[in-house]
Coordinates of N, CA and C in Angstrom, one line a residue:
A247 N 108.6 149.5 99.5 CA 109.7 148.7 99.9 C 109.2 147.5 100.8
M248 N 108.2 147.8 101.6 CA 107.7 146.8 102.6 C 107.2 145.6 101.8
G249 N 106.5 145.8 100.7 CA 106.0 144.6 100.0 C 107.1 143.7 99.5
L250 N 108.2 144.2 99.1 CA 109.3 143.4 98.6 C 109.9 142.5 99.7
E251 N 110.1 143.1 100.9 CA 110.6 142.3 102.0 C 109.6 141.1 102.3
V252 N 108.4 141.4 102.3 CA 107.4 140.3 102.6 C 107.5 139.2 101.5
L253 N 107.7 139.6 100.2 CA 107.8 138.7 99.2 C 109.1 137.8 99.4
V254 N 110.2 138.4 99.7 CA 111.5 137.7 99.9 C 111.3 136.7 101.0
V255 N 110.7 137.1 102.1 CA 110.5 136.3 103.3 C 109.6 135.1 102.9
T256 N 108.6 135.4 102.1 CA 107.6 134.3 101.7 C 108.3 133.3 100.8
L257 N 109.1 133.8 99.8 CA 109.8 132.9 99.0 C 110.8 132.0 99.7
F258 N 111.5 132.7 100.7 CA 112.5 132.0 101.4 C 111.9 130.9 102.3
S259 N 110.8 131.2 102.9 CA 110.2 130.2 103.8 C 109.6 129.1 103.1
A260 N 109.3 129.3 101.8 CA 108.7 128.2 101.0 C 109.7 127.2 100.4
A261 N 111.0 127.6 100.5 CA 112.1 126.8 100.0 C 112.2 125.5 100.8
P262 N 112.4 124.3 100.1 CA 112.5 123.1 100.9 C 113.7 123.1 101.9
A263 N 113.6 122.4 102.9 CA 114.7 122.3 103.9 C 115.9 121.7 103.3
E264 N 117.1 121.9 103.9 CA 118.3 121.3 103.4 C 118.4 119.8 103.8
F265 N 119.0 119.1 102.9 CA 119.3 117.7 103.3 C 120.4 117.6 104.4
K266 N 120.3 116.7 105.4 CA 121.3 116.6 106.4 C 121.7 115.1 106.5
K267 N 123.0 114.9 106.7 CA 123.5 113.5 106.7 C 122.9 112.7 107.9
V268 N 122.4 111.5 107.5 CA 121.9 110.6 108.5 C 122.9 109.5 108.8
E269 N 123.5 108.9 107.8 CA 124.5 107.9 108.0 C 125.2 107.6 106.6
E270 N 126.3 106.9 106.7 CA 126.9 106.4 105.5 C 127.0 104.9 105.6
V271 N 126.5 104.2 104.6 CA 126.5 102.7 104.6 C 127.1 102.2 103.3
D272 N 128.1 101.3 103.4 CA 128.7 100.7 102.2 C 129.0 101.7 101.1
G273 N 129.6 102.9 101.5 CA 129.9 103.9 100.5 C 128.8 104.7 100.0
V274 N 127.6 104.6 100.6 CA 126.5 105.3 100.1 C 126.1 106.4 101.2
L275 N 126.1 107.6 100.8 CA 125.7 108.7 101.7 C 124.2 108.8 101.8
I276 N 123.6 108.7 103.0 CA 122.2 108.8 103.1 C 121.9 110.1 103.9
E277 N 121.0 110.9 103.2 CA 120.7 112.2 103.8 C 119.1 112.2 103.9
A278 N 118.6 113.1 104.7 CA 117.2 113.3 104.9 C 116.8 114.7 105.1
R279 N 115.6 115.1 104.7 CA 115.1 116.4 105.0 C 113.6 116.3 105.3
P280 N 113.1 117.2 106.2 CA 111.6 117.2 106.4 C 110.8 117.7 105.2
V281 N 109.6 117.2 105.1 CA 108.7 117.6 104.0 C 107.5 118.2 104.8
E282 N 107.2 119.4 104.4 CA 106.1 120.2 105.1 C 104.8 119.3 105.1
G283 N 104.2 119.2 106.2 CA 102.9 118.5 106.4 C 103.0 117.0 106.4
A284 N 104.2 116.4 106.4 CA 104.4 115.0 106.4 C 105.1 114.5 107.7
K285 N 104.8 113.3 108.1 CA 105.4 112.7 109.2 C 106.7 112.1 108.9
V286 N 106.9 111.8 107.7 CA 108.2 111.1 107.2 C 109.0 112.1 106.4
V287 N 110.3 111.7 106.3 CA 111.3 112.6 105.6 C 111.5 112.2 104.1
E288 N 112.0 113.1 103.4 CA 112.5 112.8 102.0 C 113.9 112.3 102.2
L289 N 114.3 111.3 101.4 CA 115.6 110.7 101.5 C 116.4 111.0 100.2
R290 N 117.7 111.2 100.4 CA 118.6 111.3 99.2 C 119.8 110.4 99.5
L291 N 120.0 109.5 98.5 CA 121.2 108.6 98.6 C 122.1 108.9 97.5
T292 N 123.4 109.0 97.8 CA 124.4 109.3 96.8 C 125.6 108.4 96.9
T293 N 126.1 108.0 95.7 CA 127.3 107.2 95.7 C 127.9 107.3 94.3
T294 N 129.1 106.7 94.0 CA 129.6 106.6 92.7 C 129.9 105.2 92.3
T295 N 129.9 104.9 91.0 CA 130.1 103.6 90.5 C 130.8 103.7 89.1
T296 N 131.4 102.5 88.7 CA 132.0 102.5 87.4 C 131.0 102.1 86.3
K297 N 129.7 101.9 86.6 CA 128.7 101.5 85.6 C 128.3 102.8 84.8
T298 N 127.9 102.6 83.6 CA 127.6 103.7 82.7 C 126.2 104.4 83.1
P299 N 126.1 105.7 82.8 CA 124.9 106.4 83.1 C 123.7 105.8 82.4
G300 N 123.9 105.5 81.1 CA 122.8 104.9 80.3 C 122.3 103.6 80.8
S301 N 123.2 102.7 81.1 CA 122.8 101.4 81.6 C 122.1 101.4 82.9
L302 N 122.6 102.4 83.8 CA 121.9 102.5 85.1 C 120.5 103.1 84.9
C303 N 120.4 104.1 84.0 CA 119.1 104.7 83.7 C 118.1 103.6 83.2
D304 N 118.6 102.8 82.3 CA 117.7 101.7 81.8 C 117.3 100.8 82.9
A305 N 118.2 100.5 83.8 CA 117.9 99.6 85.0 C 116.9 100.2 85.9
A306 N 117.0 101.5 86.2 CA 116.1 102.2 87.0 C 114.7 102.3 86.4
F307 N 114.7 102.5 85.0 CA 113.4 102.6 84.3 C 112.7 101.2 84.2
G308 N 113.6 100.2 84.1 CA 113.1 98.8 84.1 C 112.3 98.5 82.9
D309 N 111.6 97.3 82.9 CA 110.8 96.9 81.8 C 109.3 96.9 82.1
G310 N 108.9 97.3 83.3 CA 107.5 97.4 83.7 C 106.9 96.1 84.1
K311 N 107.7 95.0 84.0 CA 107.1 93.7 84.5 C 107.3 93.5 86.0
F312 N 106.5 92.6 86.5 CA 106.7 92.3 87.9 C 108.1 91.8 88.2
D313 N 108.7 92.3 89.2 CA 110.1 92.0 89.5 C 110.2 91.4 91.0
A314 N 110.4 90.1 91.1 CA 110.4 89.5 92.4 C 111.5 90.0 93.3
Q315 N 112.6 90.7 92.7 CA 113.7 91.2 93.5 C 113.3 92.5 94.2
E316 N 112.3 93.2 93.7 CA 111.9 94.5 94.3 C 111.3 94.2 95.7
P317 N 111.9 94.9 96.7 CA 111.4 94.7 98.1 C 109.9 94.9 98.2
D318 N 109.2 94.0 98.9 CA 107.8 94.2 99.3 C 106.8 94.1 98.1
L319 N 107.2 94.0 96.8 CA 106.3 94.1 95.7 C 105.5 92.8 95.6
K320 N 104.2 93.0 95.6 CA 103.3 91.8 95.5 C 102.7 91.6 94.1
S321 N 102.4 92.7 93.4 CA 101.9 92.6 92.0 C 102.1 94.0 91.3
R322 N 102.2 93.9 90.0 CA 102.4 95.1 89.1 C 101.7 94.9 87.8
K323 N 101.0 95.9 87.4 CA 100.3 95.9 86.1 C 100.6 97.2 85.4
V324 N 101.0 97.0 84.1 CA 101.3 98.2 83.3 C 100.0 98.8 82.8
L325 N 99.8 100.1 83.1 CA 98.5 100.8 82.7 C 98.7 101.5 81.3
S326 N 99.9 102.0 81.1 CA 100.2 102.7 79.8 C 101.7 102.7 79.7
E327 N 102.2 102.7 78.4 CA 103.6 102.6 78.2 C 104.0 103.2 76.8
S328 N 105.1 104.0 76.8 CA 105.8 104.4 75.6 C 107.3 104.2 75.8
E329 N 108.1 104.7 74.9 CA 109.5 104.4 75.0 C 110.1 104.9 76.3
D330 N 109.8 106.2 76.7 CA 110.4 106.8 77.8 C 109.4 107.2 78.9
E331 N 108.2 106.6 78.9 CA 107.2 106.9 80.0 C 106.4 105.7 80.2
R332 N 106.1 105.4 81.5 CA 105.3 104.2 81.8 C 104.5 104.5 83.0
V333 N 103.2 104.1 83.1 CA 102.4 104.1 84.3 C 102.1 102.7 84.7
T334 N 102.5 102.3 85.9 CA 102.2 101.0 86.5 C 101.3 101.1 87.7
Y335 N 100.6 100.1 88.0 CA 99.8 99.9 89.2 C 100.5 98.9 90.1
D336 N 101.0 99.3 91.2 CA 101.7 98.3 92.1 C 100.9 98.1 93.4
Q337 N 101.0 96.8 93.8 CA 100.5 96.5 95.2 C 101.7 96.0 96.0
I338 N 101.9 96.5 97.2 CA 103.0 96.1 98.0 C 102.5 95.7 99.4
S339 N 103.3 94.8 100.0 CA 103.1 94.4 101.4 C 104.3 94.7 102.3
P340 N 104.3 95.9 102.7 CA 105.5 96.3 103.5 C 105.4 95.8 104.9
P341 N 106.6 95.7 105.6 CA 106.5 95.2 107.0 C 105.8 96.2 107.9
V342 N 105.2 95.7 109.0 CA 104.6 96.5 110.0 C 103.2 97.0 109.7
V343 N 103.0 97.4 108.4 CA 101.7 98.1 108.1 C 100.8 97.3 107.1
A344 N 99.6 97.7 106.9 CA 98.7 97.0 106.0 C 99.1 97.1 104.6
N345 N 98.6 96.3 103.7 CA 98.9 96.3 102.3 C 98.6 97.7 101.7
R346 N 99.5 98.1 100.8 CA 99.4 99.4 100.2 C 99.3 99.2 98.7
D347 N 98.7 100.2 98.0 CA 98.7 100.2 96.5 C 98.9 101.7 96.0
Y348 N 99.2 101.8 94.8 CA 99.4 103.1 94.1 C 99.7 102.9 92.6
A349 N 99.4 103.9 91.9 CA 99.8 104.0 90.5 C 101.0 105.0 90.4
V350 N 102.0 104.7 89.6 CA 103.1 105.5 89.5 C 103.5 105.8 88.1
R351 N 103.9 107.0 87.8 CA 104.3 107.4 86.4 C 105.8 107.5 86.5
A352 N 106.5 106.8 85.6 CA 108.0 106.9 85.5 C 108.3 107.5 84.2
R353 N 109.3 108.4 84.2 CA 109.8 109.1 82.9 C 111.3 109.0 82.9
R354 N 111.8 108.6 81.7 CA 113.3 108.5 81.5 C 113.6 109.7 80.6
I355 N 114.6 110.5 81.1 CA 115.1 111.7 80.4 C 116.5 111.5 80.1
R356 N 116.8 111.2 78.8 CA 118.2 111.0 78.4 C 118.8 112.4 78.0
E357 N 120.0 112.7 78.6 CA 120.7 114.0 78.3 C 122.1 113.6 77.8
G358 N 122.1 113.0 76.6 CA 123.4 112.6 76.0 C 124.0 111.4 76.7
D359 N 125.2 111.0 76.4 CA 125.8 109.8 77.0 C 126.2 110.0 78.5
A360 N 126.4 111.3 78.9 CA 127.0 111.5 80.2 C 126.0 111.7 81.3
R361 N 124.7 111.8 80.9 CA 123.7 112.1 82.0 C 122.3 111.5 81.6
C362 N 121.7 110.9 82.6 CA 120.3 110.4 82.3 C 119.6 110.5 83.7
R363 N 118.3 110.8 83.6 CA 117.5 110.9 84.8 C 116.2 110.0 84.6
M364 N 115.7 109.6 85.8 CA 114.4 108.8 85.7 C 113.6 109.4 86.9
T365 N 112.5 110.0 86.6 CA 111.6 110.6 87.6 C 110.4 109.7 87.8
F366 N 109.9 109.8 89.0 CA 108.6 109.0 89.2 C 107.8 109.8 90.2
A367 N 106.4 109.6 90.1 CA 105.5 110.3 90.9 C 104.2 109.5 90.9
A368 N 103.4 109.6 92.0 CA 102.1 109.0 92.1 C 101.2 109.5 90.9
A369 N 100.4 108.6 90.4 CA 99.5 108.9 89.3 C 98.2 108.1 89.6
N370 N 97.7 108.3 90.8 CA 96.5 107.5 91.2 C 95.2 107.8 90.5
E371 N 95.2 108.9 89.8 CA 94.0 109.2 89.0 C 93.8 108.1 87.9
L372 N 94.9 107.3 87.6 CA 94.9 106.3 86.6 C 94.7 104.9 87.3
A373 N 94.7 104.8 88.6 CA 94.7 103.5 89.3 C 93.3 102.9 89.3
P374 N 93.2 101.6 89.3 CA 91.9 100.9 89.5 C 91.4 101.2 90.9
A375 N 90.1 100.8 91.1 CA 89.5 100.9 92.4 C 90.4 100.2 93.5
M376 N 90.5 100.8 94.6 CA 91.3 100.3 95.7 C 90.6 99.0 96.3
P377 N 91.4 97.9 96.5 CA 90.8 96.7 97.1 C 90.4 97.0 98.5
A378 N 89.4 96.3 99.0 CA 88.9 96.5 100.4 C 90.1 96.1 101.3
G379 N 90.2 96.9 102.4 CA 91.3 96.6 103.4 C 92.7 97.1 103.0
W380 N 92.8 97.7 101.9 CA 94.1 98.3 101.5 C 94.2 99.8 101.8
V381 N 95.4 100.3 101.8 CA 95.6 101.7 102.0 C 96.3 102.3 100.7
R382 N 95.8 103.4 100.2 CA 96.4 103.9 99.0 C 97.5 104.9 99.3
I383 N 98.7 104.8 98.8 CA 99.8 105.8 99.0 C 99.5 106.9 97.9
T384 N 99.4 108.1 98.4 CA 99.1 109.2 97.5 C 100.3 110.1 97.4
K385 N 101.2 110.2 98.4 CA 102.3 111.0 98.4 C 103.6 110.2 98.1
L386 N 103.9 110.2 96.8 CA 105.1 109.4 96.4 C 105.7 110.1 95.2
W387 N 107.0 110.4 95.3 CA 107.7 111.0 94.2 C 109.2 110.8 94.4
G388 N 110.0 111.0 93.3 CA 111.4 110.9 93.5 C 112.1 111.0 92.1
E389 N 113.4 110.7 92.2 CA 114.2 110.8 90.9 C 115.5 110.0 91.1
W390 N 115.9 109.4 90.0 CA 117.2 108.8 89.9 C 118.0 109.7 89.0
S391 N 119.2 110.0 89.3 CA 120.1 110.8 88.4 C 121.4 110.1 88.3
F392 N 121.9 109.9 87.0 CA 123.1 109.3 86.8 C 124.0 110.2 85.9
E393 N 125.1 110.6 86.5 CA 125.9 111.6 85.8 C 127.4 111.2 85.8
R394 N 128.0 111.2 84.6 CA 129.4 110.8 84.5 C 130.2 112.0 85.0
Q395 N 131.2 111.6 85.8 CA 132.1 112.6 86.5 C 133.4 112.7 85.7
P396 N 134.2 113.7 85.9 CA 135.5 113.9 85.2 C 136.4 112.7 85.3
D397 N 136.3 111.9 86.4 CA 137.2 110.8 86.6 C 136.7 109.5 85.8
G398 N 135.6 109.7 85.1 CA 135.0 108.6 84.4 C 134.0 107.8 85.1
K399 N 133.9 108.0 86.5 CA 132.9 107.3 87.2 C 131.5 107.9 87.1
T400 N 130.5 107.3 87.5 CA 129.1 107.8 87.4 C 128.7 108.1 88.9
R401 N 128.2 109.4 89.0 CA 127.6 109.7 90.3 C 126.1 109.3 90.2
V402 N 125.7 108.5 91.2 CA 124.3 108.1 91.3 C 123.6 108.8 92.5
T403 N 122.5 109.4 92.2 CA 121.7 110.1 93.2 C 120.3 109.6 93.1
Y404 N 119.8 109.2 94.2 CA 118.4 108.6 94.3 C 117.7 109.4 95.4
V405 N 116.7 110.2 95.0 CA 115.9 111.0 95.9 C 114.5 110.3 96.0
V406 N 114.0 110.1 97.1 CA 112.7 109.4 97.2 C 111.9 109.9 98.4
F407 N 110.6 110.2 98.2 CA 109.7 110.5 99.2 C 108.5 109.6 99.1
S408 N 108.1 108.9 100.1 CA 107.0 108.0 100.1 C 106.3 108.0 101.4
D409 N 105.2 108.6 101.5 CA 104.4 108.7 102.8 C 103.6 107.5 102.8
P410 N 103.8 106.6 103.8 CA 103.1 105.3 103.8 C 101.6 105.4 104.1
A411 N 101.1 106.6 104.4 CA 99.7 106.9 104.7 C 99.2 106.0 105.8
G412 N 98.0 106.3 106.3 CA 97.4 105.5 107.4 C 98.0 106.0 108.7
A413 N 97.7 105.4 109.8 CA 98.1 105.8 111.1 C 99.4 105.1 111.5
V414 N 100.5 105.4 110.8 CA 101.7 104.8 111.1 C 102.7 105.8 111.8
P415 N 103.1 105.6 113.0 CA 104.1 106.5 113.6 C 105.4 106.5 112.8
A416 N 105.9 107.7 112.5 CA 107.1 107.9 111.7 C 108.3 107.0 112.2
F417 N 108.5 107.0 113.5 CA 109.6 106.2 114.0 C 109.6 104.7 113.7
M418 N 108.4 104.2 113.4 CA 108.3 102.8 113.0 C 108.7 102.5 111.6
V419 N 108.6 103.6 110.7 CA 108.9 103.3 109.3 C 110.2 103.9 108.8
E420 N 110.8 104.9 109.5 CA 112.0 105.6 109.0 C 113.1 104.6 108.8
G421 N 113.4 103.7 109.7 CA 114.5 102.8 109.6 C 114.3 101.9 108.4
S422 N 113.1 101.3 108.3 CA 112.9 100.4 107.1 C 112.9 101.2 105.8
R423 N 112.5 102.5 105.8 CA 112.5 103.2 104.6 C 113.9 103.4 104.1
R424 N 114.8 103.7 105.0 CA 116.3 103.9 104.7 C 116.8 102.6 104.1
K425 N 116.5 101.5 104.8 CA 117.0 100.2 104.4 C 116.5 99.8 103.0
F426 N 115.2 100.1 102.8 CA 114.6 99.8 101.5 C 115.2 100.6 100.4
A427 N 115.5 101.9 100.7 CA 116.1 102.8 99.7 C 117.5 102.3 99.3
L428 N 118.2 101.9 100.3 CA 119.6 101.4 100.1 C 119.5 100.1 99.3
Q429 N 118.6 99.2 99.6 CA 118.4 98.0 98.8 C 118.2 98.3 97.4
W430 N 117.3 99.3 97.2 CA 116.9 99.7 95.8 C 118.2 100.2 95.1
M431 N 119.0 101.0 95.7 CA 120.2 101.6 95.1 C 121.1 100.5 94.7
K432 N 121.4 99.5 95.6 CA 122.3 98.4 95.3 C 121.8 97.6 94.2
M433 N 120.5 97.3 94.2 CA 119.9 96.5 93.1 C 120.1 97.2 91.7
I434 N 119.8 98.5 91.7 CA 119.9 99.2 90.4 C 121.3 99.2 89.9
I435 N 122.3 99.5 90.8 CA 123.7 99.5 90.4 C 124.2 98.1 90.0
S436 N 123.7 97.1 90.6 CA 124.1 95.7 90.3 C 123.6 95.4 88.8
R437 N 122.6 96.0 88.4 CA 122.1 95.7 87.0 C 122.7 96.6 85.9
G438 N 123.5 97.6 86.3 CA 124.1 98.5 85.3 C 125.3 97.7 84.7
K439 N 125.8 98.3 83.6 CA 126.9 97.7 82.9 C 128.1 98.7 82.9
E440 N 129.3 98.0 82.9 CA 130.6 98.8 83.0 C 130.7 99.6 81.7

């Protein structure tokens, strides 16, 4: 019986922390939770819109091209691409910290007309050599989820974790990370269709 208790405690302690409300801005609920071994938190943003799940999913997946509206993006190169999966190499110049780079794999998962998801995660094994003086972001992941609700609206959920790497105190980046995530959400929703 002792072994089972240890197993239950181990499983329970390995579960991710719960999201807790940080603020609500322009109808968007912003929540955060700690990530083990990281100085920064994982963010979750939630709102509803009249835009369709499919059009929002397409907007989140994008076309892989450089997008001047994306905050801090300096360059983007498509490394591989298929209908619902793409790997890009991005270079960004965020405020406060040195230039960053990373490769990211995006996957679009369509689940009928009422639900679509777009996941993304670092894929640096596919990235070119890092330029001198840059810092590579290795811990990057998240998901967009678009789900039609019974009232016809679409629930939009954006979860993102991005550890800026390097010697950056968390308090210096948390505010800008929330602002950046909110900008992203508004940009994607603005590109969806009714």
